[in-house]
CSV table of C-alpha atoms and ligand atoms in Angstrom, one decimal:
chain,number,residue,atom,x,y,z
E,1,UNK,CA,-114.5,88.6,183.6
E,2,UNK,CA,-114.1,92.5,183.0
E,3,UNK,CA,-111.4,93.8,181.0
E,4,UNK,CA,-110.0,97.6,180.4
E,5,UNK,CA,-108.1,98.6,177.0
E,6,UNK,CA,-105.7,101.8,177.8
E,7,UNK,CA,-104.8,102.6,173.9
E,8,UNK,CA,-101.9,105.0,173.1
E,9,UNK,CA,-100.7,106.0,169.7
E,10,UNK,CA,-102.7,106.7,166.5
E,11,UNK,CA,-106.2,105.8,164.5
E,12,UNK,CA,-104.7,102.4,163.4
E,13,UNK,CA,-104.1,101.3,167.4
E,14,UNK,CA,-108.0,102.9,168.1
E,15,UNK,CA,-108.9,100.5,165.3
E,16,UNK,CA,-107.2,97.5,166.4
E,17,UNK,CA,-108.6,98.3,170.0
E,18,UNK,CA,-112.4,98.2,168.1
E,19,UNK,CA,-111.5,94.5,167.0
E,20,UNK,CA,-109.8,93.6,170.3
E,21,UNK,CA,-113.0,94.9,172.4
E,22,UNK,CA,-115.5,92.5,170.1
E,23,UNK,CA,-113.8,89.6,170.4
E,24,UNK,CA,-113.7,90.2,174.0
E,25,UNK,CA,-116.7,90.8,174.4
E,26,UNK,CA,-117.7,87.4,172.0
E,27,UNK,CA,-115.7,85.4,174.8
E,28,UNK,CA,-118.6,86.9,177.3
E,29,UNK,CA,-115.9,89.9,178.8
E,30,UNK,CA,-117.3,92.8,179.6
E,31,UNK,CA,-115.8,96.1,179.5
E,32,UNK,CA,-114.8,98.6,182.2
E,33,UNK,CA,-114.2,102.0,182.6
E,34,UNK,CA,-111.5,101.9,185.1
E,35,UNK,CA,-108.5,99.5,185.3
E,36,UNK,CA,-109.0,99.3,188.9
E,37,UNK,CA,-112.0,97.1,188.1
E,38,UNK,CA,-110.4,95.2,185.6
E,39,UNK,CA,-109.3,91.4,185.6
E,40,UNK,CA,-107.7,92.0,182.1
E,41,UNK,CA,-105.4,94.9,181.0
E,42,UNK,CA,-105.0,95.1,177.4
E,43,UNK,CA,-102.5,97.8,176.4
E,44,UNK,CA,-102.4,98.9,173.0
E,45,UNK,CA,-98.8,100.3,172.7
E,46,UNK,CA,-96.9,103.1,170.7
E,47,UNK,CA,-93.4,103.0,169.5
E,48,UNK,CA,-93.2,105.9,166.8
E,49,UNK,CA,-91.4,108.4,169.8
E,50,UNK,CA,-89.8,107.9,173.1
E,51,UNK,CA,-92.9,109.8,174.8
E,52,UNK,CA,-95.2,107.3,173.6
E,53,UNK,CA,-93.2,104.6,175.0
E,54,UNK,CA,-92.4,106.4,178.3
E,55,UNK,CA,-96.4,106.9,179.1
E,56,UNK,CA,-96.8,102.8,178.5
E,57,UNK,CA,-93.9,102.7,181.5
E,58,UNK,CA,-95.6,105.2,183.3
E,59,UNK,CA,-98.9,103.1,183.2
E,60,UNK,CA,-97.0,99.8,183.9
E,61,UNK,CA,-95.6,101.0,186.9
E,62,UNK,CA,-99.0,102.0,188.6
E,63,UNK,CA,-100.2,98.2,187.3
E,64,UNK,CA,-97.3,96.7,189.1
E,65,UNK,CA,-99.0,98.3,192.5
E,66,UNK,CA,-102.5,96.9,191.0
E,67,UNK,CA,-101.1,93.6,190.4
E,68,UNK,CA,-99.4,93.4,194.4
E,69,UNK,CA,-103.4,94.0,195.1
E,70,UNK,CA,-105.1,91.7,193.0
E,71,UNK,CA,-102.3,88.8,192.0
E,72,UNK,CA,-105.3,87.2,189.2
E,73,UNK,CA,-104.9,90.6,186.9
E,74,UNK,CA,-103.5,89.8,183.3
E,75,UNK,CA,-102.1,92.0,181.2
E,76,UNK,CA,-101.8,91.8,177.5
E,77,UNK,CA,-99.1,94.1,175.3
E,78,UNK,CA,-99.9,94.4,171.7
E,79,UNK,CA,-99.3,97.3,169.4
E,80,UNK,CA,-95.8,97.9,168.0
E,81,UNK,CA,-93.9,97.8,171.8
E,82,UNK,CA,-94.8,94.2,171.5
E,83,UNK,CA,-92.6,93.9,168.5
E,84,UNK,CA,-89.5,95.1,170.4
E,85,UNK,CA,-87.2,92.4,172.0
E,86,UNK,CA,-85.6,95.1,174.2
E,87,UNK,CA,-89.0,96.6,175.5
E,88,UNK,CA,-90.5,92.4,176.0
E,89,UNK,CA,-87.3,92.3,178.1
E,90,UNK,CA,-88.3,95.4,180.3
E,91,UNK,CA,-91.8,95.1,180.8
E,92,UNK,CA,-91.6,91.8,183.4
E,93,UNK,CA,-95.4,92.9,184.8
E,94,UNK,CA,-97.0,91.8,181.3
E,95,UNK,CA,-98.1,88.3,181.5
E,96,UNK,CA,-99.1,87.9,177.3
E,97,UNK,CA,-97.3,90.0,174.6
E,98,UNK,CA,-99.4,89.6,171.4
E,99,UNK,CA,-98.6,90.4,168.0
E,100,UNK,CA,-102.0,92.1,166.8
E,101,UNK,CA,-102.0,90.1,163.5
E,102,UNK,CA,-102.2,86.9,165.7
E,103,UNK,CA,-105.2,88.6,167.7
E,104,UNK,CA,-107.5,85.7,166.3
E,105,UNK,CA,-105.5,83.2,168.6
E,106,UNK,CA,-106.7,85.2,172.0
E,107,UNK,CA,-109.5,82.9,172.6
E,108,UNK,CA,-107.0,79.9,172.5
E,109,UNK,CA,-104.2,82.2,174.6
E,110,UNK,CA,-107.3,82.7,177.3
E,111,UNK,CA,-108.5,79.2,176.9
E,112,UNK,CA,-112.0,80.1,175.9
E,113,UNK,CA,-114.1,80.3,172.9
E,114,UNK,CA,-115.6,83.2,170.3
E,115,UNK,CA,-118.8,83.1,169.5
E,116,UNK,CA,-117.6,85.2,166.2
E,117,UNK,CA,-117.7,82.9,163.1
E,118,UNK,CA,-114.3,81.9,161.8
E,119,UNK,CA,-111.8,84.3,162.1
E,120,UNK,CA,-109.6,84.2,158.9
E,121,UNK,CA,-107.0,86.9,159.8
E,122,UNK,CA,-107.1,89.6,162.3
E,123,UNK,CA,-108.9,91.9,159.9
E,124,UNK,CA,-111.8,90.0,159.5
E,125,UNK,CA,-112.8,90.4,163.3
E,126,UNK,CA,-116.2,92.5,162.9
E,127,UNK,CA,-115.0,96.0,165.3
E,128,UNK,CA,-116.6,97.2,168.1
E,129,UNK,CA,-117.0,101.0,166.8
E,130,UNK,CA,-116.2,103.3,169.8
E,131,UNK,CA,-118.1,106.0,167.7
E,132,UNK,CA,-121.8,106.0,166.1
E,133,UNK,CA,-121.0,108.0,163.1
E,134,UNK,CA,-117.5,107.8,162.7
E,135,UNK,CA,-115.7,104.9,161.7
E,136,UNK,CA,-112.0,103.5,161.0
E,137,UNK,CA,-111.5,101.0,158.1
E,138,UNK,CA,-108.1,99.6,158.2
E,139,UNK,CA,-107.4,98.4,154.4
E,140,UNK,CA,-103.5,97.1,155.1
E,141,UNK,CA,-101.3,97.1,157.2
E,142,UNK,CA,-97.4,97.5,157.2
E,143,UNK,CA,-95.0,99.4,155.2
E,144,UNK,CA,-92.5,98.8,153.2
E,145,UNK,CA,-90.8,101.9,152.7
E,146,UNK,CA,-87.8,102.0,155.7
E,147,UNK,CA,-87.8,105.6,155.9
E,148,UNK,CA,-84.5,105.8,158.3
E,149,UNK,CA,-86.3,107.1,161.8
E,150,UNK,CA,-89.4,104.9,161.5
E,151,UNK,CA,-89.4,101.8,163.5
E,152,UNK,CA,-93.1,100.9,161.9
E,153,UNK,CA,-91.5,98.4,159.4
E,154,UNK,CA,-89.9,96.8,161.8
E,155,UNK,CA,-92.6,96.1,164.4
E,156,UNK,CA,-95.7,96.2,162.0
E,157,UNK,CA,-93.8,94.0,159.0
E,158,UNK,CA,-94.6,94.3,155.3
E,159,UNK,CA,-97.3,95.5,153.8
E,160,UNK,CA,-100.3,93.7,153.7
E,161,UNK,CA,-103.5,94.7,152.0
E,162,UNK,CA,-106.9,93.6,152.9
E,163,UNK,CA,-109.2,91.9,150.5
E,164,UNK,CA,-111.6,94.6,148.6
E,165,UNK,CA,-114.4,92.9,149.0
E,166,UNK,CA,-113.9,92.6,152.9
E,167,UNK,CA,-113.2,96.6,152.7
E,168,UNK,CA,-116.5,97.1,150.8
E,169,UNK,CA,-118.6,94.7,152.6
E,170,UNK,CA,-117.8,96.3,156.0
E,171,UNK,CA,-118.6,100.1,154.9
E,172,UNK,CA,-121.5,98.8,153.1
E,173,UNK,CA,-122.6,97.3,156.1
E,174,UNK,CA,-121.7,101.0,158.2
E,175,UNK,CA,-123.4,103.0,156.0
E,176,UNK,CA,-126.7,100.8,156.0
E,177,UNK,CA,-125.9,101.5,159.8
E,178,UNK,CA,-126.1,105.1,159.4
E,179,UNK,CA,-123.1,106.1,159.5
E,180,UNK,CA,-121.4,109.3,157.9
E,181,UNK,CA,-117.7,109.7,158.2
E,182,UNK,CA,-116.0,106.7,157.1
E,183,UNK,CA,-111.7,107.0,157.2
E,184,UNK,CA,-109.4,104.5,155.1
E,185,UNK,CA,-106.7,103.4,157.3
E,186,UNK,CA,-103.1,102.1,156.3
E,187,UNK,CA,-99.6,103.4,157.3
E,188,UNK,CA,-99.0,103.7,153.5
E,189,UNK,CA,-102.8,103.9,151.6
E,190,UNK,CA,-101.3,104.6,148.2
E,191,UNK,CA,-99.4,101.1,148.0
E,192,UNK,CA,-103.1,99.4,148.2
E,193,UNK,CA,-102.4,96.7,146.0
E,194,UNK,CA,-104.4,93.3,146.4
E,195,UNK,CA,-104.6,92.3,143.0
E,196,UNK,CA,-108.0,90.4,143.7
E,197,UNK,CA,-110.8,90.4,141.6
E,198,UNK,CA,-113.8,92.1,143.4
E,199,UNK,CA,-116.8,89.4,144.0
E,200,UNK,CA,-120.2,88.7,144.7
E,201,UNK,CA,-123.5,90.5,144.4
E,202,UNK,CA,-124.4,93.8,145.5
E,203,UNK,CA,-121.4,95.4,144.2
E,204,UNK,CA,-119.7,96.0,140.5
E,205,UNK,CA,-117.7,92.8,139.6
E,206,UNK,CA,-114.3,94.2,138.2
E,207,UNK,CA,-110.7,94.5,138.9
E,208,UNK,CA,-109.5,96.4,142.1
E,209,UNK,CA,-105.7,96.4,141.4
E,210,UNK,CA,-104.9,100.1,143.5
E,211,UNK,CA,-105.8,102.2,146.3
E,212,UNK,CA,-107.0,104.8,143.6
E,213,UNK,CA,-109.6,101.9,142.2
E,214,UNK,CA,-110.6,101.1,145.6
E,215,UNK,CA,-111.3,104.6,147.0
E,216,UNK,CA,-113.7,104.7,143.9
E,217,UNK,CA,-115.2,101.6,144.0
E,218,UNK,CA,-115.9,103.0,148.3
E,219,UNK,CA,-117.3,106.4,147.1
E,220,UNK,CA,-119.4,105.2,145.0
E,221,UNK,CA,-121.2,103.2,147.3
E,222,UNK,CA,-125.0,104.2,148.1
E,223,UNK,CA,-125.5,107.0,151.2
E,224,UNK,CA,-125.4,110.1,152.5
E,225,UNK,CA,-121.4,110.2,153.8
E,226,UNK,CA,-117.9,111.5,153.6
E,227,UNK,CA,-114.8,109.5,152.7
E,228,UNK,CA,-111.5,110.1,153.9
E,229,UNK,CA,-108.2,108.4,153.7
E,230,UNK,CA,-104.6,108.2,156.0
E,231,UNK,CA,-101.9,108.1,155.6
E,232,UNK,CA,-100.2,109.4,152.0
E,233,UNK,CA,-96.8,109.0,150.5
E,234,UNK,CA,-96.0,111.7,148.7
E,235,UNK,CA,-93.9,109.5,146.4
E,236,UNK,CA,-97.1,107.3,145.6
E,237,UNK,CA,-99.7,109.7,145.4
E,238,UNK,CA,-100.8,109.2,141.3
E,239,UNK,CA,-102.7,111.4,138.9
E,240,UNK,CA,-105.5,108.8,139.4
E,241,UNK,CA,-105.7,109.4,143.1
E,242,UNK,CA,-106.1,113.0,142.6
E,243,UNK,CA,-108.8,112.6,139.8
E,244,UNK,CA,-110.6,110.1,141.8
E,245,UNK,CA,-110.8,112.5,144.5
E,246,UNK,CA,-111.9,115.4,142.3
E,247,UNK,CA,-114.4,113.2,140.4
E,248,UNK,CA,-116.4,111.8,143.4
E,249,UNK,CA,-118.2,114.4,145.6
E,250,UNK,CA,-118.0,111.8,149.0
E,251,UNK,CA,-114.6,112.5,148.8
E,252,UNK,CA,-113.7,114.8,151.0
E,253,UNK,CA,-111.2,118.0,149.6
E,254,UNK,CA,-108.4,117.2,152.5
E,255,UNK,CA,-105.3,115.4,151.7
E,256,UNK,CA,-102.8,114.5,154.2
E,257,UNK,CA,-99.1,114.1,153.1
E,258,UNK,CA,-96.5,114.1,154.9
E,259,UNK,CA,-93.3,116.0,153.7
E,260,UNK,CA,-90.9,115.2,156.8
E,261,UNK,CA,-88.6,117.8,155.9
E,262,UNK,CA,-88.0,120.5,153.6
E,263,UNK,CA,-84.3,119.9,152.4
E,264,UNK,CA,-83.2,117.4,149.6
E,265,UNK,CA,-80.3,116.3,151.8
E,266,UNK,CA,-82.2,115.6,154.5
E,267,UNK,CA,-85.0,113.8,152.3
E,268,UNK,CA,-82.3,111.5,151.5
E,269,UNK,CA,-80.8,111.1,154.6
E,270,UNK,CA,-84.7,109.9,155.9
E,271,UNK,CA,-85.3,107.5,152.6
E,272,UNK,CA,-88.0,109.4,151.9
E,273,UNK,CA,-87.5,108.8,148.1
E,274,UNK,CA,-88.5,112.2,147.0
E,275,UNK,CA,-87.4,115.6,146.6
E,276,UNK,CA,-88.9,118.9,147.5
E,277,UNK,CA,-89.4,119.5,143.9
E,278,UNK,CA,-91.6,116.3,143.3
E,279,UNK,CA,-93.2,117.6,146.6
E,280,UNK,CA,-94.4,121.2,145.5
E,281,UNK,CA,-95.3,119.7,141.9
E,282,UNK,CA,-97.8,117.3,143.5
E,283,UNK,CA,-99.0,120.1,146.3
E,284,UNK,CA,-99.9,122.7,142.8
E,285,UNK,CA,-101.4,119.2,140.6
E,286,UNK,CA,-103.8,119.2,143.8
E,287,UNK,CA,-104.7,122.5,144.8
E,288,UNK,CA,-105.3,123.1,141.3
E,289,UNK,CA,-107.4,119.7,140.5
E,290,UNK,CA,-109.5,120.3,144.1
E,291,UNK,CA,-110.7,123.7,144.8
E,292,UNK,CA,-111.1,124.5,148.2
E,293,UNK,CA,-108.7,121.4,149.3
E,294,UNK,CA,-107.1,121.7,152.7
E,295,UNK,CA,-103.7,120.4,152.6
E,296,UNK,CA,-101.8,119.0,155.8
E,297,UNK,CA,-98.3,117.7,156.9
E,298,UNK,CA,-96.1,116.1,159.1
E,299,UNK,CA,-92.5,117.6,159.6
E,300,UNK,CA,-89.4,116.0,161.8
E,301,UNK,CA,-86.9,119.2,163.1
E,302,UNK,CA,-84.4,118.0,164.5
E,303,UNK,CA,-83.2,114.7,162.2
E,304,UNK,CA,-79.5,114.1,162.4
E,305,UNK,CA,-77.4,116.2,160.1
E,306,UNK,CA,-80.2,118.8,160.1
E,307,UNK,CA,-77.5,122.2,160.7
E,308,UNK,CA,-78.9,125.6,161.4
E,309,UNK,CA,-78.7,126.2,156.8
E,310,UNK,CA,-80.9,122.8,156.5
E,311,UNK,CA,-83.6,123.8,159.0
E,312,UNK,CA,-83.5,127.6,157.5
E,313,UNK,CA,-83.6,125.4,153.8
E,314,UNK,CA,-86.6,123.7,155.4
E,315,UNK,CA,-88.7,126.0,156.9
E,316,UNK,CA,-88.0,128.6,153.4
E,317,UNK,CA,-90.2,125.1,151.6
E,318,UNK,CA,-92.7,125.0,155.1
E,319,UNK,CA,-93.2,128.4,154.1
E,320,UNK,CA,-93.6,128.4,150.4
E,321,UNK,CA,-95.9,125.5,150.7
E,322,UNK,CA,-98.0,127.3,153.4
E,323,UNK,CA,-99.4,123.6,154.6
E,324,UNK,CA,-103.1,124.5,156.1
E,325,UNK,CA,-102.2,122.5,158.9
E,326,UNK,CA,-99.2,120.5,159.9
E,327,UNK,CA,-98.4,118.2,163.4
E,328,UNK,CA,-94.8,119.2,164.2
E,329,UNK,CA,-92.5,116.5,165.7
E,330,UNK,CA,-89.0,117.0,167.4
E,331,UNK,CA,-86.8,114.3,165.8
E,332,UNK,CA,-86.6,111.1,168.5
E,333,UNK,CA,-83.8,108.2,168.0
E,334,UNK,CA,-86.0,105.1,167.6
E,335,UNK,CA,-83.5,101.8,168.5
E,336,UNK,CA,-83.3,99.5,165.7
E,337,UNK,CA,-83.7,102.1,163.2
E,338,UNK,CA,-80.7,102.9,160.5
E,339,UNK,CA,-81.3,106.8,162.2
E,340,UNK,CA,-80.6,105.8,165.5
E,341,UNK,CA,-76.7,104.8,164.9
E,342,UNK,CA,-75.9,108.5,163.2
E,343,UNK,CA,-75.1,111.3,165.7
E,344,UNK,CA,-78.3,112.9,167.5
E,345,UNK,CA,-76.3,116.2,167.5
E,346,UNK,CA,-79.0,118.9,167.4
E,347,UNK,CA,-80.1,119.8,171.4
E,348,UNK,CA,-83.5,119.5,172.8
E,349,UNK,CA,-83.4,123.6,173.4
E,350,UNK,CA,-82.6,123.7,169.8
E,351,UNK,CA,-85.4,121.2,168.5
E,352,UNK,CA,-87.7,123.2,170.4
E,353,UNK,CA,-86.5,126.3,168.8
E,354,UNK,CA,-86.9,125.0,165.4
E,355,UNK,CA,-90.4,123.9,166.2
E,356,UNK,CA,-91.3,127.3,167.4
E,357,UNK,CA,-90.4,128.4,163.9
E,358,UNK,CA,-92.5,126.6,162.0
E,359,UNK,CA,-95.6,127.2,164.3
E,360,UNK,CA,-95.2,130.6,163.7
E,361,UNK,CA,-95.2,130.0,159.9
E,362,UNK,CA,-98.0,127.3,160.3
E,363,UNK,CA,-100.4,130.1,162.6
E,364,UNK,CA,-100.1,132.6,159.3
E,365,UNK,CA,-100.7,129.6,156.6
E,366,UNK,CA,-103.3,128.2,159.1
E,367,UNK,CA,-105.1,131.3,159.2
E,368,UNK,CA,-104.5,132.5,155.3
E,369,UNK,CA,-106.2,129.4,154.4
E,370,UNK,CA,-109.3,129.4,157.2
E,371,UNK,CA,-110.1,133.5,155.9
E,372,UNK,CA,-111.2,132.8,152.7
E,373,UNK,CA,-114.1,130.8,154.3
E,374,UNK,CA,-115.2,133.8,156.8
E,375,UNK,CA,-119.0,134.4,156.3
E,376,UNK,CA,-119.6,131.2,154.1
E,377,UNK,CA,-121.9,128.5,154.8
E,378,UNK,CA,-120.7,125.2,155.4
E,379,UNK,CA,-121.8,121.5,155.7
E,380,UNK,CA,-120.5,120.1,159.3
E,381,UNK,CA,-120.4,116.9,160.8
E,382,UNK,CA,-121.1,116.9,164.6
E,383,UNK,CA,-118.4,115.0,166.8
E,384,UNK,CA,-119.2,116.4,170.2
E,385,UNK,CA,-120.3,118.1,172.8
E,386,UNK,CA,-118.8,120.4,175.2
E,387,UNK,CA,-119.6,122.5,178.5
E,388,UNK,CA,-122.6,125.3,178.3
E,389,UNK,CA,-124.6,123.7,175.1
E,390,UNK,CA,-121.2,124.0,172.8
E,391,UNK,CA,-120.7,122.1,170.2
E,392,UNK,CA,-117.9,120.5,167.9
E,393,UNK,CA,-117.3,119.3,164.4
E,394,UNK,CA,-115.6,119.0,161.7
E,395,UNK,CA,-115.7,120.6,158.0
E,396,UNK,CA,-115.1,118.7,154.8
E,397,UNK,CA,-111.5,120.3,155.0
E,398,UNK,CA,-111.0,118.5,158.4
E,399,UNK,CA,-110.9,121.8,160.2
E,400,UNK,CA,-112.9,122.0,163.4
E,401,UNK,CA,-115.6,124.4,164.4
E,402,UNK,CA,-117.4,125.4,167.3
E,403,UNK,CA,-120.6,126.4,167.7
E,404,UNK,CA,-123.9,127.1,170.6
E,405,UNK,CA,-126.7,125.3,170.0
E,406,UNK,CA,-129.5,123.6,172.9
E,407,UNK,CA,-130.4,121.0,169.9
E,408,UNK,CA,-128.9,117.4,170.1
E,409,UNK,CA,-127.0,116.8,167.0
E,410,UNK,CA,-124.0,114.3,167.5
E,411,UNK,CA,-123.4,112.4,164.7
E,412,UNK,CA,-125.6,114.8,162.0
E,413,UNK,CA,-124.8,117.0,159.3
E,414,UNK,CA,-125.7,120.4,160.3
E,415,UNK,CA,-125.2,123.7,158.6
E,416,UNK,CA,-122.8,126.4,160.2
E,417,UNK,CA,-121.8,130.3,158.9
E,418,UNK,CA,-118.7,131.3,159.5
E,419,UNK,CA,-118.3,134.1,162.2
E,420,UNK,CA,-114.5,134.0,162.7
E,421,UNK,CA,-111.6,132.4,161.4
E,422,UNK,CA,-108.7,131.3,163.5
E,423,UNK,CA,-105.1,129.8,162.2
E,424,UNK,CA,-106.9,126.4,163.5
E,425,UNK,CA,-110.5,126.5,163.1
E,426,UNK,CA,-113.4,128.9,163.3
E,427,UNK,CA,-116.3,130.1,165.4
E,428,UNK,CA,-119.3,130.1,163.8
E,429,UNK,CA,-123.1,129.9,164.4
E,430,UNK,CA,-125.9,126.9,163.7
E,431,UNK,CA,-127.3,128.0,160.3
W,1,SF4,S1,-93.8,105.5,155.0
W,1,SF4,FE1,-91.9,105.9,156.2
W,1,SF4,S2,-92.7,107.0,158.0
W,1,SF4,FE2,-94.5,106.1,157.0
W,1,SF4,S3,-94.8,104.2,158.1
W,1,SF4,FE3,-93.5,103.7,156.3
W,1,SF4,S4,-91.4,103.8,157.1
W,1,SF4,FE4,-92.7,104.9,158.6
């Protein structure tokens, strides 16, 4: 039996498609590259924006013609669309719609059996790492935190954090593995909270009770490698975090915290349980405990109630902040959400308009930032290749860089100089 995952959305869907592909493949499935060839469709969905959803319909509409074709193809929806009642009603061409935390009960759903040892709970499925270097570690999932436009509460359920031992057994085991970018996962990483005792030999017996306490007890794990962490409430982000970061040199100096918008009313209006004050405070604490950090954002124009004064408001904070990268996002009415039942009155032209804005702003901050490194040397990790012996990577900061070399060096640290800085990344030559 072959089988094709189409995966849309962000790194935690990539990392539930690593556990979905092993246990697949530990029922004796093997992968394909093309659905065409495929006698299993599993679609890892997206419900954050309407796009997201609309490209699952667009795929779903070219499987309906695969299906007339070959009337034995299954298809399995998991991911957060398989968590909404009015999309399960839509989508009549999917034959399985699976909740991921009940992946472990595939084998069962497809009548067959893993040759996995006893899955406990979804996280315990050993992943099938797309990448050799790189790796996703989910450490929870679900958030608690209702944030009005966000239907990820609603289809991902509380917040549920994974074991430390489990997280610290499974980077051990990558990093004896080689590898040398390893990325803590969870829609809300400061809200770790497992209150476990850590076990068992090979690691230091004591109490793990935070996310701060976990990211240590990770870092300070034997090897040559680079820590990183997503996502960040800026509401929960604690002195200790930003010490832990400072103190431990696998840390990497990038921090990823989403303001959502620049204006107190509108903070409130999204539940983000913060103000822009609290926000700039924590920004200075960790600019001035990390030197060198790169700090980036996510921002919603657009939200309902956000008039021409709160977007100016906003984008005066956007500015002051001058974020060294930010992923801009037109606000999009998410059913089921307590945003979706107040008036959607600003315009797409308008939307647009505001998001123009704030790339402008985001090119000069982008590029303020990227200067100071002009002409230094810097440690990069290699993440692919592209046409005429270019290469790409990323620096410690998370920025990417491009460089010519005939060498093979994906997946290795490599020293680069800085030749030119953009407002999102840099040329630069092999050192
Ligand atoms: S913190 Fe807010 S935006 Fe982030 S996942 Fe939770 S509800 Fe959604």
């Amino acid at each position: 039996m072959k089988y094709f995952i189409q995966i849309f959305g962000c790194q935690m869907n990539k990392s539930d498609a690593e556990r979905i592909a092993s246990l697949l493949d530990s029922l004796g499935y093997n992968a394909v590259e093309q659905k065409e060839k495929a006698d299993f469709i599993f679609i890892v969905s997206c419900s954050v924006r309407q796009s997201a959803e609309n490209r699952v319909y667009g795929l779903m509409s070219q499987i309906k013609k695969l299906k007339a074709q070959s009337p034995k193809l299954k298809v399995v929806l998991t991911g957060c669309m398989a968590m909404r009642k009015e999309v399960v009603k839509n989508l009549k061409d999917v034959d399985v719609f699976l909740d991921i935390k009940d992946l472990k009960t595939l084998p069962k759903l497809l009548n067959t059996k893993s040759e996995q040892a006893e899955i406990e709970t979804y996280f315990s499925i050993k992943p099938k790492y797309e990448s050799g270097f790189t790796a996703y570690v989910p450490i929870m999932t679900g958030c608690n935190n209702f944030c009005t436009y966000c239907i990820v509460p609603y289809v991902r359920g509380r917040e549920e954090s994974r074991q430390p031992q489990e997280v610290l057994n499974e980077v051990q085991c990558l990093l004896d593995n080689g590898y040398k970018e390893i990325i803590l996962l969870g829609q809300n990483v400061n809200s770790y909270s497992p209150k476990l005792r850590t076990q068992g030999s090979g690691f230091r017996a004591e109490i793990i009770n935070d996310f701060p306490d976990l990211l240590e007890a990770v870092a300070t794990l034997k090897g040559d490698y680079w820590l990183r962490f997503l996502t960040s409430h800026p509401k929960d982000f604690s002195d200790k975090l930003i010490k832990v970061i400072k103190n431990n040199k696998n840390i990497t100096e990038y921090v990823h915290l989403p303001i959502q918008a620049g204006d107190d009313t509108i903070l409130r209006k999204m539940n983000r349980k913060y103000t822009v004050k609290h926000f700039k405070t924590l920004v200075k604490k960790i600019r001035n405990a990390i030197p060198g950090v790169s700090i980036s954002t996510d921002i919603i124009v657009g939200f309902p109630g956000e008039t021409k004064k709160l977007f100016e408001s906003s984008a005066k904070t956007f500015e002051e902040i001058g974020f060294d990268m930010a992923y801009l996002n037109k606000y999009s009415a998410r059913k089921g959400t307590k945003s979706y039942d107040l008036k959607d009155e600003v315009s797409d032209m308008e939307k647009k308009r505001r998001e123009l804005v704030l790339t402008k702003l985001l090119r000069k901050s982008g590029l303020d930032y990227n200067k100071q490194f002009k002409g230094q040397t810097l440690e990069v990790l290699v993440g692919k290749k592209g046409k005429d012996d270019m290469w790409f990577a990323k620096t410690r900061t998370y920025k990417v860089v491009k460089f010519k070399s005939k060498k093979s060096l994906l997946g290795q640290f490599v020293k680069i100089k800085i030749t030119k800085a953009g407002s999102f990344g840099y040329d630069c030559e092999l050192f």
